[in-house]
Short mmCIF file of C-alpha atoms and ligand atoms in Angstrom, two decimals:
data_model
loop_
_atom_site.label_atom_id
_atom_site.label_comp_id
_atom_site.label_asym_id
_atom_site.label_seq_id
_atom_site.Cartn_x
_atom_site.Cartn_y
_atom_site.Cartn_z
CA MET A 3 0.00 0.00 0.00
CA ARG A 4 1.26 3.49 -0.82
CA LYS A 5 2.01 5.98 1.94
CA PHE A 6 0.11 9.26 1.95
CA SER A 7 2.46 11.62 3.73
CA GLY A 8 0.95 14.35 5.85
CA PHE A 9 -2.59 12.99 5.63
CA ALA A 10 -4.47 15.03 8.18
CA VAL A 11 -8.18 15.26 8.83
CA VAL A 12 -8.94 18.86 9.74
CA ARG A 13 -12.13 20.88 9.69
CA GLU A 14 -10.95 24.49 9.71
CA ALA A 15 -12.41 25.22 6.30
CA MET A 16 -15.93 24.23 7.31
CA ARG A 17 -15.61 26.32 10.48
CA ALA A 18 -14.45 29.37 8.52
CA HIS A 19 -17.36 28.95 6.14
CA LYS A 20 -19.79 28.74 9.05
CA GLY A 21 -18.40 31.93 10.60
CA TRP A 22 -18.86 33.72 7.31
CA ALA A 23 -22.42 32.51 6.86
CA GLU A 24 -23.35 33.58 10.37
CA GLN A 25 -22.73 37.19 9.40
CA TRP A 26 -25.83 36.89 7.19
CA ASN A 27 -28.50 39.16 8.59
CA THR A 28 -31.13 36.56 9.51
CA PRO A 29 -34.55 38.24 9.68
CA GLU A 30 -37.10 37.58 12.46
CA PRO A 31 -39.56 35.00 11.13
CA ARG A 32 -43.07 36.26 10.30
CA LYS A 33 -46.03 34.27 11.63
CA GLN A 34 -47.39 33.62 8.13
CA TYR A 35 -45.77 33.03 4.75
CA ASP A 36 -47.17 31.94 1.39
CA VAL A 37 -44.48 29.27 1.06
CA ILE A 38 -41.99 27.74 3.49
CA ILE A 39 -38.93 25.99 2.09
CA VAL A 40 -37.19 23.68 4.58
CA GLY A 41 -33.43 23.65 3.89
CA ALA A 42 -31.16 26.47 2.71
CA GLY A 43 -28.96 24.37 0.45
CA GLY A 44 -28.56 25.21 -3.21
CA HIS A 45 -31.82 23.50 -4.20
CA GLY A 46 -33.91 25.21 -1.51
CA LEU A 47 -32.39 28.63 -2.21
CA ALA A 48 -32.78 28.20 -5.98
CA THR A 49 -36.42 27.22 -5.45
CA ALA A 50 -37.03 30.40 -3.43
CA TYR A 51 -35.25 32.48 -6.07
CA TYR A 52 -37.37 31.13 -8.95
CA LEU A 53 -40.59 31.37 -6.89
CA ALA A 54 -39.87 35.08 -6.51
CA LYS A 55 -38.47 35.74 -9.94
CA GLU A 56 -40.70 33.66 -12.19
CA PHE A 57 -43.94 33.55 -10.19
CA GLY A 58 -43.83 36.80 -8.17
CA ILE A 59 -44.19 34.78 -4.93
CA THR A 60 -41.90 36.68 -2.56
CA ASN A 61 -43.56 36.03 0.81
CA VAL A 62 -41.32 33.00 1.19
CA ALA A 63 -39.24 31.76 4.13
CA VAL A 64 -36.28 29.42 3.70
CA LEU A 65 -35.72 27.76 7.09
CA GLU A 66 -32.28 26.34 7.81
CA LYS A 67 -31.28 24.41 10.90
CA GLY A 68 -27.60 25.32 10.50
CA TRP A 69 -26.05 27.89 8.22
CA LEU A 70 -26.89 28.51 4.59
CA GLY A 71 -24.97 26.26 2.22
CA GLY A 72 -23.56 24.23 5.14
CA GLY A 73 -25.11 20.94 3.99
CA ASN A 74 -24.14 18.97 0.91
CA THR A 75 -24.07 22.14 -1.19
CA GLY A 76 -20.95 23.28 0.67
CA ARG A 77 -19.43 19.80 0.88
CA ASN A 78 -19.53 18.42 -2.63
CA THR A 79 -16.93 18.05 -5.36
CA THR A 80 -18.95 20.27 -7.75
CA ILE A 81 -18.88 18.02 -10.81
CA ILE A 82 -21.42 19.23 -13.36
CA ARG A 83 -22.49 17.12 -16.32
CA SER A 84 -25.69 15.96 -18.00
CA ASN A 85 -24.61 12.62 -19.49
CA TYR A 86 -27.38 10.52 -17.87
CA LEU A 87 -29.09 7.66 -19.70
CA TYR A 88 -32.85 8.16 -19.69
CA ASP A 89 -34.97 10.82 -21.39
CA GLU A 90 -36.31 12.15 -18.06
CA SER A 91 -32.76 12.58 -16.74
CA ALA A 92 -31.48 14.16 -19.94
CA GLY A 93 -34.42 16.58 -19.60
CA ILE A 94 -33.64 17.76 -16.10
CA TYR A 95 -29.84 17.62 -16.11
CA ASN A 96 -29.57 19.36 -19.46
CA HIS A 97 -32.09 21.99 -18.33
CA ALA A 98 -29.76 22.55 -15.36
CA LEU A 99 -26.64 22.66 -17.54
CA LYS A 100 -28.19 25.33 -19.75
CA LEU A 101 -29.05 27.40 -16.67
CA TRP A 102 -25.47 26.95 -15.36
CA GLU A 103 -24.19 28.45 -18.60
CA GLY A 104 -25.86 31.80 -17.80
CA LEU A 105 -25.96 31.64 -14.00
CA SER A 106 -23.18 34.10 -13.10
CA GLN A 107 -24.84 36.74 -15.28
CA GLU A 108 -28.34 35.87 -14.02
CA LEU A 109 -27.34 36.21 -10.35
CA ASN A 110 -24.68 38.89 -10.89
CA TYR A 111 -22.48 36.63 -8.77
CA ASN A 112 -19.50 34.73 -10.11
CA VAL A 113 -20.28 31.06 -9.55
CA MET A 114 -17.02 30.21 -11.35
CA PHE A 115 -18.66 27.73 -13.68
CA SER A 116 -15.81 26.25 -15.71
CA GLN A 117 -16.64 23.97 -18.65
CA ARG A 118 -13.34 22.12 -18.70
CA GLY A 119 -14.87 18.76 -19.67
CA VAL A 120 -15.81 15.67 -17.67
CA MET A 121 -14.09 12.48 -18.73
CA MET A 122 -15.51 9.15 -17.51
CA LEU A 123 -12.99 6.35 -17.85
CA ALA A 124 -13.61 2.83 -19.08
CA HIS A 125 -11.39 0.00 -17.81
CA ASN A 126 -12.96 -3.17 -19.22
CA VAL A 127 -15.38 -4.49 -21.82
CA HIS A 128 -18.38 -3.91 -19.58
CA ASP A 129 -17.38 -0.27 -18.99
CA VAL A 130 -16.94 0.24 -22.74
CA GLN A 131 -20.39 -1.14 -23.49
CA VAL A 132 -22.10 0.90 -20.78
CA SER A 133 -20.20 4.09 -21.69
CA LYS A 134 -20.90 3.77 -25.41
CA ARG A 135 -24.57 3.17 -24.66
CA HIS A 136 -24.55 6.44 -22.71
CA VAL A 137 -22.74 8.28 -25.52
CA HIS A 138 -25.33 7.16 -28.09
CA ALA A 139 -28.33 7.78 -25.82
CA ASN A 140 -27.02 11.22 -24.91
CA ARG A 141 -26.49 12.24 -28.51
CA LEU A 142 -30.02 11.13 -29.42
CA ASN A 143 -31.21 13.44 -26.64
CA GLY A 144 -29.13 16.39 -27.87
CA VAL A 145 -26.64 16.02 -25.00
CA ASP A 146 -22.98 16.28 -26.07
CA ASN A 147 -20.85 13.22 -25.33
CA GLU A 148 -18.08 11.55 -27.31
CA TRP A 149 -15.92 8.44 -27.18
CA LEU A 150 -12.12 8.75 -26.77
CA THR A 151 -9.38 6.20 -27.39
CA PRO A 152 -6.69 5.80 -24.70
CA GLN A 153 -4.32 8.07 -26.67
CA GLN A 154 -7.04 10.73 -26.99
CA VAL A 155 -7.57 10.41 -23.23
CA LYS A 156 -3.87 11.09 -22.69
CA ASP A 157 -3.90 14.03 -25.11
CA TYR A 158 -6.86 15.60 -23.29
CA CYS A 159 -5.43 14.92 -19.83
CA PRO A 160 -1.61 14.58 -19.96
CA PRO A 161 -0.95 13.56 -16.31
CA ILE A 162 -3.08 10.41 -16.61
CA ASN A 163 -1.51 6.94 -16.72
CA ILE A 164 -2.61 4.95 -19.78
CA GLY A 165 0.00 2.24 -19.18
CA LYS A 166 -1.12 -1.38 -19.47
CA SER A 167 0.61 -2.71 -16.36
CA VAL A 168 -1.98 -1.50 -13.83
CA ARG A 169 -4.84 -3.52 -12.36
CA TYR A 170 -7.45 -1.60 -14.38
CA PRO A 171 -5.85 -0.16 -17.53
CA ILE A 172 -7.71 2.65 -19.29
CA VAL A 173 -9.27 1.33 -22.49
CA GLY A 174 -11.19 4.48 -23.47
CA ALA A 175 -13.40 7.18 -22.03
CA ALA A 176 -16.59 9.14 -22.59
CA LEU A 177 -16.01 12.90 -22.66
CA GLN A 178 -18.66 15.54 -22.11
CA ARG A 179 -16.91 18.78 -23.05
CA ARG A 180 -19.73 20.99 -21.73
CA GLY A 181 -19.33 19.45 -18.27
CA GLY A 182 -17.10 20.95 -15.61
CA VAL A 183 -17.06 22.39 -12.13
CA ALA A 184 -18.31 25.46 -10.25
CA ARG A 185 -17.70 27.14 -6.92
CA HIS A 186 -20.14 25.45 -4.53
CA ASP A 187 -20.57 28.14 -1.85
CA ALA A 188 -20.89 30.86 -4.50
CA VAL A 189 -23.94 29.05 -5.85
CA ALA A 190 -25.61 29.08 -2.44
CA TRP A 191 -24.64 32.69 -1.80
CA GLY A 192 -25.60 33.86 -5.27
CA TYR A 193 -29.10 32.40 -5.04
CA ALA A 194 -29.45 33.55 -1.42
CA ARG A 195 -28.52 37.14 -2.17
CA ALA A 196 -30.71 37.35 -5.28
CA ALA A 197 -33.70 35.78 -3.48
CA ALA A 198 -33.25 38.03 -0.43
CA ASP A 199 -33.10 41.09 -2.70
CA MET A 200 -36.60 40.16 -3.91
CA GLY A 201 -37.92 39.88 -0.32
CA VAL A 202 -37.39 36.20 0.53
CA HIS A 203 -36.53 35.56 4.20
CA ILE A 204 -33.59 33.20 4.73
CA ILE A 205 -33.70 32.20 8.38
CA GLN A 206 -30.67 30.35 9.75
CA ASN A 207 -30.42 28.46 13.05
CA CYS A 208 -34.09 27.55 12.65
CA GLU A 209 -34.66 23.81 12.77
CA VAL A 210 -37.99 22.40 11.66
CA LYS A 211 -39.21 20.01 14.37
CA GLY A 212 -42.74 19.30 13.18
CA ILE A 213 -45.03 19.71 10.19
CA ASN A 214 -48.56 20.83 11.10
CA ARG A 215 -51.70 19.66 9.30
CA GLY A 216 -55.27 20.96 9.63
CA SER A 217 -58.48 18.95 10.15
CA ASP A 218 -58.72 18.44 6.36
CA GLY A 219 -55.21 16.93 6.38
CA ALA A 220 -53.64 19.81 4.46
CA VAL A 221 -50.42 21.45 5.60
CA THR A 222 -50.81 24.53 7.78
CA GLY A 223 -47.19 25.26 8.68
CA VAL A 224 -44.24 24.03 10.71
CA GLU A 225 -42.98 23.90 14.29
CA THR A 226 -39.46 25.22 14.60
CA THR A 227 -36.86 26.04 17.22
CA ARG A 228 -37.99 29.65 16.67
CA GLY A 229 -41.69 28.93 17.16
CA THR A 230 -44.65 28.07 14.93
CA ILE A 231 -44.51 29.42 11.39
CA ASN A 232 -47.58 29.11 9.18
CA ALA A 233 -47.91 28.59 5.44
CA LYS A 234 -50.32 26.76 3.16
CA LYS A 235 -47.43 25.38 1.13
CA VAL A 236 -44.29 23.72 2.47
CA GLY A 237 -41.45 22.41 0.30
CA VAL A 238 -39.03 19.98 1.95
CA VAL A 239 -35.56 20.29 0.38
CA ALA A 240 -33.43 18.82 3.16
CA ALA A 241 -31.04 16.36 1.50
CA GLY A 242 -30.01 13.49 3.76
CA HIS A 243 -32.76 14.23 6.29
CA THR A 244 -35.83 14.09 4.05
CA SER A 245 -37.24 10.91 5.62
CA VAL A 246 -37.07 12.46 9.09
CA LEU A 247 -38.95 15.56 7.95
CA MET A 248 -41.55 13.75 5.85
CA GLU A 249 -42.25 11.39 8.74
CA MET A 250 -43.34 14.50 10.68
CA ALA A 251 -46.21 14.78 8.17
CA GLY A 252 -46.87 11.03 8.21
CA VAL A 253 -45.31 10.35 4.80
CA GLN A 254 -42.89 7.42 4.45
CA MET A 255 -40.12 7.93 1.90
CA PRO A 256 -38.27 5.31 -0.22
CA LEU A 257 -34.88 6.68 0.84
CA GLU A 258 -31.73 5.59 2.59
CA SER A 259 -29.15 8.05 3.93
CA PHE A 260 -25.41 7.45 3.63
CA PRO A 261 -22.24 9.41 4.42
CA LEU A 262 -20.29 10.50 1.35
CA GLN A 263 -16.80 11.93 1.74
CA ALA A 264 -14.35 14.09 -0.17
CA LEU A 265 -10.90 15.51 0.43
CA VAL A 266 -8.49 18.10 -0.93
CA SER A 267 -4.73 18.18 -1.35
CA GLU A 268 -2.26 20.96 -0.77
CA PRO A 269 -2.50 23.55 -3.57
CA VAL A 270 -0.21 23.14 -6.57
CA LYS A 271 0.18 24.92 -9.90
CA PRO A 272 -2.31 23.98 -12.66
CA ILE A 273 -1.73 20.36 -13.64
CA LEU A 274 -5.11 18.71 -14.16
CA PRO A 275 -7.00 20.32 -17.06
CA CYS A 276 -10.34 18.52 -16.74
CA VAL A 277 -12.53 16.42 -14.45
CA VAL A 278 -11.74 12.70 -14.44
CA MET A 279 -14.08 10.05 -13.07
CA SER A 280 -13.83 6.30 -12.86
CA SER A 281 -16.67 4.25 -11.46
CA SER A 282 -14.64 1.04 -11.77
CA VAL A 283 -11.62 2.06 -9.71
CA HIS A 284 -13.87 4.36 -7.63
CA ALA A 285 -12.11 7.66 -8.02
CA TYR A 286 -13.00 11.12 -9.24
CA ILE A 287 -10.77 14.14 -9.29
CA SER A 288 -10.48 17.73 -10.49
CA GLN A 289 -8.31 20.72 -9.60
CA SER A 290 -9.85 23.74 -7.94
CA ASP A 291 -9.00 27.28 -8.99
CA LYS A 292 -7.02 27.54 -5.74
CA GLY A 293 -4.84 24.68 -6.99
CA GLU A 294 -6.02 21.91 -4.66
CA LEU A 295 -6.78 18.50 -6.07
CA VAL A 296 -10.43 17.85 -5.21
CA ILE A 297 -10.99 14.14 -4.71
CA GLY A 298 -14.24 12.35 -3.99
CA ALA A 299 -14.85 8.94 -2.45
CA GLY A 300 -17.72 6.47 -2.56
CA THR A 301 -20.50 6.23 0.01
CA ASP A 302 -20.11 4.21 3.17
CA GLN A 303 -21.67 0.76 2.94
CA TYR A 304 -23.88 1.34 5.97
CA ALA A 305 -26.75 3.77 6.26
CA SER A 306 -26.01 6.54 8.76
CA TYR A 307 -26.64 10.19 9.60
CA SER A 308 -23.03 10.70 10.64
CA GLN A 309 -21.21 13.33 8.61
CA THR A 310 -17.99 11.42 9.27
CA GLY A 311 -17.53 8.49 6.93
CA SER A 312 -15.21 5.52 7.31
CA MET A 313 -11.47 6.10 6.98
CA HIS A 314 -10.91 3.04 4.78
CA ILE A 315 -13.16 4.56 2.11
CA LEU A 316 -10.76 7.50 1.88
CA THR A 317 -7.61 5.40 1.77
CA ASP A 318 -9.12 3.11 -0.90
CA THR A 319 -9.98 6.22 -2.92
CA LEU A 320 -6.44 7.55 -2.68
CA GLU A 321 -5.06 4.23 -3.84
CA ALA A 322 -7.35 4.40 -6.85
CA ILE A 323 -6.26 7.97 -7.60
CA CYS A 324 -2.60 6.95 -7.42
CA GLU A 325 -3.25 4.11 -9.83
CA VAL A 326 -4.77 6.44 -12.42
CA PHE A 327 -2.35 9.30 -11.63
CA PRO A 328 0.94 7.89 -10.19
CA ILE A 329 2.30 11.44 -10.52
CA PHE A 330 0.09 12.49 -7.57
CA SER A 331 1.34 9.83 -5.15
CA ARG A 332 3.48 12.25 -3.11
CA MET A 333 0.83 14.94 -2.75
CA LYS A 334 -0.17 15.86 0.80
CA MET A 335 -3.85 15.63 1.66
CA MET A 336 -4.98 18.62 3.73
CA ARG A 337 -8.64 18.20 4.68
CA SER A 338 -11.43 15.67 4.44
CA TRP A 339 -15.12 15.97 5.27
CA GLY A 340 -18.40 14.19 4.75
CA GLY A 341 -22.00 14.94 3.86
CA ILE A 342 -25.19 12.91 4.09
CA VAL A 343 -26.83 11.96 0.83
CA ASP A 344 -30.27 10.41 0.44
CA VAL A 345 -30.55 7.71 -2.14
CA THR A 346 -33.64 6.31 -3.89
CA PRO A 347 -33.87 2.69 -5.13
CA ASP A 348 -33.45 3.82 -8.77
CA ARG A 349 -30.82 6.52 -8.00
CA SER A 350 -33.04 9.24 -9.51
CA PRO A 351 -34.52 12.13 -7.54
CA ILE A 352 -38.06 12.76 -6.34
CA LEU A 353 -39.37 16.24 -7.21
CA ALA A 354 -43.04 16.11 -6.63
CA LYS A 355 -46.30 16.77 -4.88
CA THR A 356 -46.98 14.37 -2.01
CA PRO A 357 -50.13 12.64 -0.74
CA VAL A 358 -50.47 15.56 1.74
CA SER A 359 -52.11 18.63 0.23
CA GLY A 360 -49.72 21.61 0.26
CA LEU A 361 -46.65 19.46 0.98
CA PHE A 362 -43.99 19.14 -1.74
CA VAL A 363 -40.70 17.25 -1.71
CA ASN A 364 -37.40 17.59 -3.54
CA CYS A 365 -34.92 14.86 -2.56
CA GLY A 366 -33.14 11.66 -3.51
CA TRP A 367 -30.38 13.34 -5.51
CA GLY A 368 -27.97 10.92 -3.86
CA THR A 369 -24.36 11.52 -4.79
CA GLY A 370 -25.19 13.75 -7.76
CA GLY A 371 -27.51 16.68 -7.07
CA PHE A 372 -25.12 19.63 -7.14
CA LYS A 373 -25.10 19.67 -10.93
CA ALA A 374 -28.90 19.81 -10.92
CA THR A 375 -29.21 22.80 -8.57
CA PRO A 376 -30.48 25.49 -10.99
CA GLY A 377 -32.74 23.12 -12.95
CA SER A 378 -34.12 21.49 -9.84
CA GLY A 379 -34.92 24.82 -8.17
CA ASN A 380 -36.47 26.09 -11.36
CA VAL A 381 -38.92 23.22 -11.91
CA PHE A 382 -39.61 22.74 -8.20
CA ALA A 383 -40.67 26.40 -7.97
CA HIS A 384 -43.06 25.72 -10.86
CA THR A 385 -44.44 22.63 -9.08
CA ILE A 386 -45.10 24.60 -5.88
CA ALA A 387 -46.48 27.71 -7.58
CA LYS A 388 -48.79 25.86 -10.00
CA ASP A 389 -49.63 22.88 -7.79
CA GLU A 390 -48.57 20.61 -10.63
CA PRO A 391 -45.21 19.43 -11.96
CA HIS A 392 -43.38 21.10 -14.81
CA LYS A 393 -43.12 18.72 -17.77
CA ILE A 394 -39.39 18.34 -17.01
CA ASN A 395 -39.99 16.86 -13.55
CA ALA A 396 -43.25 15.07 -14.34
CA GLY A 397 -41.55 11.63 -14.21
CA PHE A 398 -39.78 12.17 -10.89
CA THR A 399 -42.77 11.16 -8.78
CA LEU A 400 -43.14 9.28 -5.51
CA GLU A 401 -45.67 6.98 -7.21
CA ARG A 402 -43.04 5.45 -9.47
CA PHE A 403 -41.93 3.27 -6.57
CA ARG A 404 -45.46 1.81 -6.52
CA ASN A 405 -46.24 1.63 -10.23
CA GLY A 406 -42.74 0.56 -11.33
CA ARG A 407 -42.05 3.43 -13.76
CA LEU A 408 -38.48 3.65 -12.45
CA ILE A 409 -35.72 5.82 -13.94
CA ASP A 410 -32.73 3.58 -13.28
CA GLU A 411 -29.63 5.77 -13.32
CA ALA A 412 -27.37 3.59 -11.15
CA ALA A 413 -24.77 3.36 -13.93
CA ALA A 414 -24.82 7.11 -14.63
CA ALA A 415 -24.38 8.04 -10.97
CA ALA A 416 -20.69 7.28 -11.49
CA VAL A 417 -19.91 7.11 -7.78
CA ALA A 418 -19.53 3.92 -5.77
CA HIS A 419 -22.68 3.33 -3.72
P1 FAD B 523 -28.14 20.49 1.08
O1 FAD B 523 -27.13 21.43 0.54
O2 FAD B 523 -27.66 19.38 1.94
O3 FAD B 523 -29.22 21.35 1.84
C1 FAD B 523 -30.20 20.78 2.70
C2 FAD B 523 -30.27 21.66 3.91
O4 FAD B 523 -31.37 21.22 4.73
C3 FAD B 523 -29.03 21.57 4.78
O5 FAD B 523 -28.40 22.84 4.84
C4 FAD B 523 -29.56 21.10 6.13
O6 FAD B 523 -28.90 21.70 7.24
C5 FAD B 523 -31.02 21.52 6.06
N1 FAD B 523 -31.90 20.78 6.96
C6 FAD B 523 -31.94 19.45 7.19
N2 FAD B 523 -32.87 19.16 8.12
C7 FAD B 523 -33.44 20.34 8.47
C8 FAD B 523 -34.46 20.70 9.40
N3 FAD B 523 -35.09 19.78 10.16
N4 FAD B 523 -34.81 22.01 9.51
C9 FAD B 523 -34.18 22.97 8.75
N5 FAD B 523 -33.19 22.67 7.87
C10 FAD B 523 -32.84 21.36 7.73
N6 FAD B 523 -23.29 16.27 -6.69
C11 FAD B 523 -22.86 16.56 -7.96
O7 FAD B 523 -23.68 16.85 -8.84
N7 FAD B 523 -21.55 16.58 -8.27
C12 FAD B 523 -20.60 16.24 -7.35
O8 FAD B 523 -19.41 16.27 -7.67
C13 FAD B 523 -21.02 15.88 -6.06
N8 FAD B 523 -20.11 15.52 -5.14
C14 FAD B 523 -20.48 15.26 -3.86
C15 FAD B 523 -19.50 15.00 -2.92
C16 FAD B 523 -19.85 14.85 -1.59
C17 FAD B 523 -18.78 14.57 -0.58
C18 FAD B 523 -21.21 14.96 -1.19
C19 FAD B 523 -21.60 14.83 0.25
C20 FAD B 523 -22.21 15.19 -2.13
C21 FAD B 523 -21.86 15.35 -3.49
N9 FAD B 523 -22.80 15.63 -4.47
C22 FAD B 523 -22.40 15.93 -5.74
C23 FAD B 523 -24.23 15.64 -4.15
C24 FAD B 523 -24.70 17.07 -3.90
O9 FAD B 523 -23.85 17.71 -2.99
C25 FAD B 523 -26.12 17.10 -3.37
O10 FAD B 523 -26.97 16.29 -4.14
C26 FAD B 523 -26.68 18.52 -3.41
O11 FAD B 523 -25.74 19.46 -2.94
C27 FAD B 523 -27.94 18.58 -2.59
O12 FAD B 523 -28.30 19.93 -2.45
P2 FAD B 523 -29.50 20.31 -1.50
O13 FAD B 523 -29.67 21.77 -1.59
O14 FAD B 523 -30.66 19.44 -1.83
O15 FAD B 523 -29.01 19.81 -0.07
O1 PYC B 524 -22.58 13.09 -9.88
O2 PYC B 524 -20.86 13.57 -11.09
C1 PYC B 524 -21.36 13.25 -10.03
C2 PYC B 524 -20.54 13.13 -8.85
C3 PYC B 524 -19.21 13.18 -8.80
C4 PYC B 524 -18.87 13.01 -7.51
C5 PYC B 524 -19.98 12.85 -6.76
N1 PYC B 524 -21.00 12.92 -7.61
#
């Protein structure tokens, strides 16, 4: 086993981020809103933004138990792509990708969206077949994706090892050139600032403890650590904790929650020009604008609400990275952290009305919801405002787990789970 010198698990960055977010001027909650959004992650904040901007609904509260962007939005590896298999997925992820392309201008906030290309490696015949199927399906759906030979992989990403002597040699790759990365906290802050400018209340340190229903069963509001807050419409957008919240309204969710970890290296000069992912050796990596290598791991095998995942998952990931990039084997790892992702049986999200009138849910993005943030917020706002789904999220129902109309994206999720 290789040695990873200086591997240290520290949490200063998350603490600094929290301190910054606490300077946000949290307003006093009103007693009554038109819409309450539970969860000030990217999806919740984007939903509030589009409710205000596209539907003129500004009497909205976004309630956050911690600090804004402190959940998965501030913990993810920011890979953005739309190379999913099924038509429904192509619809929502490509809708999101198009919104990403204009997001900095739209929010007047630099979200540092960088379309440097996402390359998904193939290491065996099975990988090649699955990847090529994705390339063809994507192109039929108008989503860019192309097949690369090992030499083309090397030309696009010079530090990669295409040698044949490793356990899983690279035999090709699918490349989505429009994919890339963005700055995760900027996305949360950009949406938060723009929504707040239109009158939305973003209330931090306000944990939802109960969901209230009237005698007709419809939602009437929520119980929080800052008292009762009323609204006829409540949207739950609380990744990782959705089941807990929905249980408060008596709705059981087909979800399991798992820790998912990531880590960053010391900063170095630009060396990695694109995003590289491998679902076979279980590694994905990019380089941040600060110069750190940003490395993601797989989920823990056991369901848990702990934001600290297992150490062996990290060391396995680093071994995989060193196999694909031996040149990185002496890099020092500086920080690691975890988030809690909620996963559906078909690895596709739920963005829908629920059996409870006035209660809406946006969840189940699993390991891959950051890329969807603008598209998800946009169509979820439509669903809440109009009381019916947008055509883009019409397939992402709760009912599909009863009627079997699943959208099986396990292979496109690209992360070990
Ligand atoms: P969050 O940002 O988690 O927001 C939910 C919020 O709800 C949290 O702030 C939480 O505090 C709040 N909340 C929970 N319970 C309550 C309550 N009772 N009351 C009030 N508030 C509550 N996706 C990608 O597309 N690309 C990637 O490269 C990628 N990498 C990842 C790497 C890691 C390590 C992790 C953990 C995730 C990754 N993801 C990735 C997934 C992605 O981060 C998530 O799908 C996405 O950020 C979810 O956004 P969200 O707004 O729904 O959730
Ligand atoms: O969905 O692309 C993805 C992803 C990468 C790392 C975690 N999720």
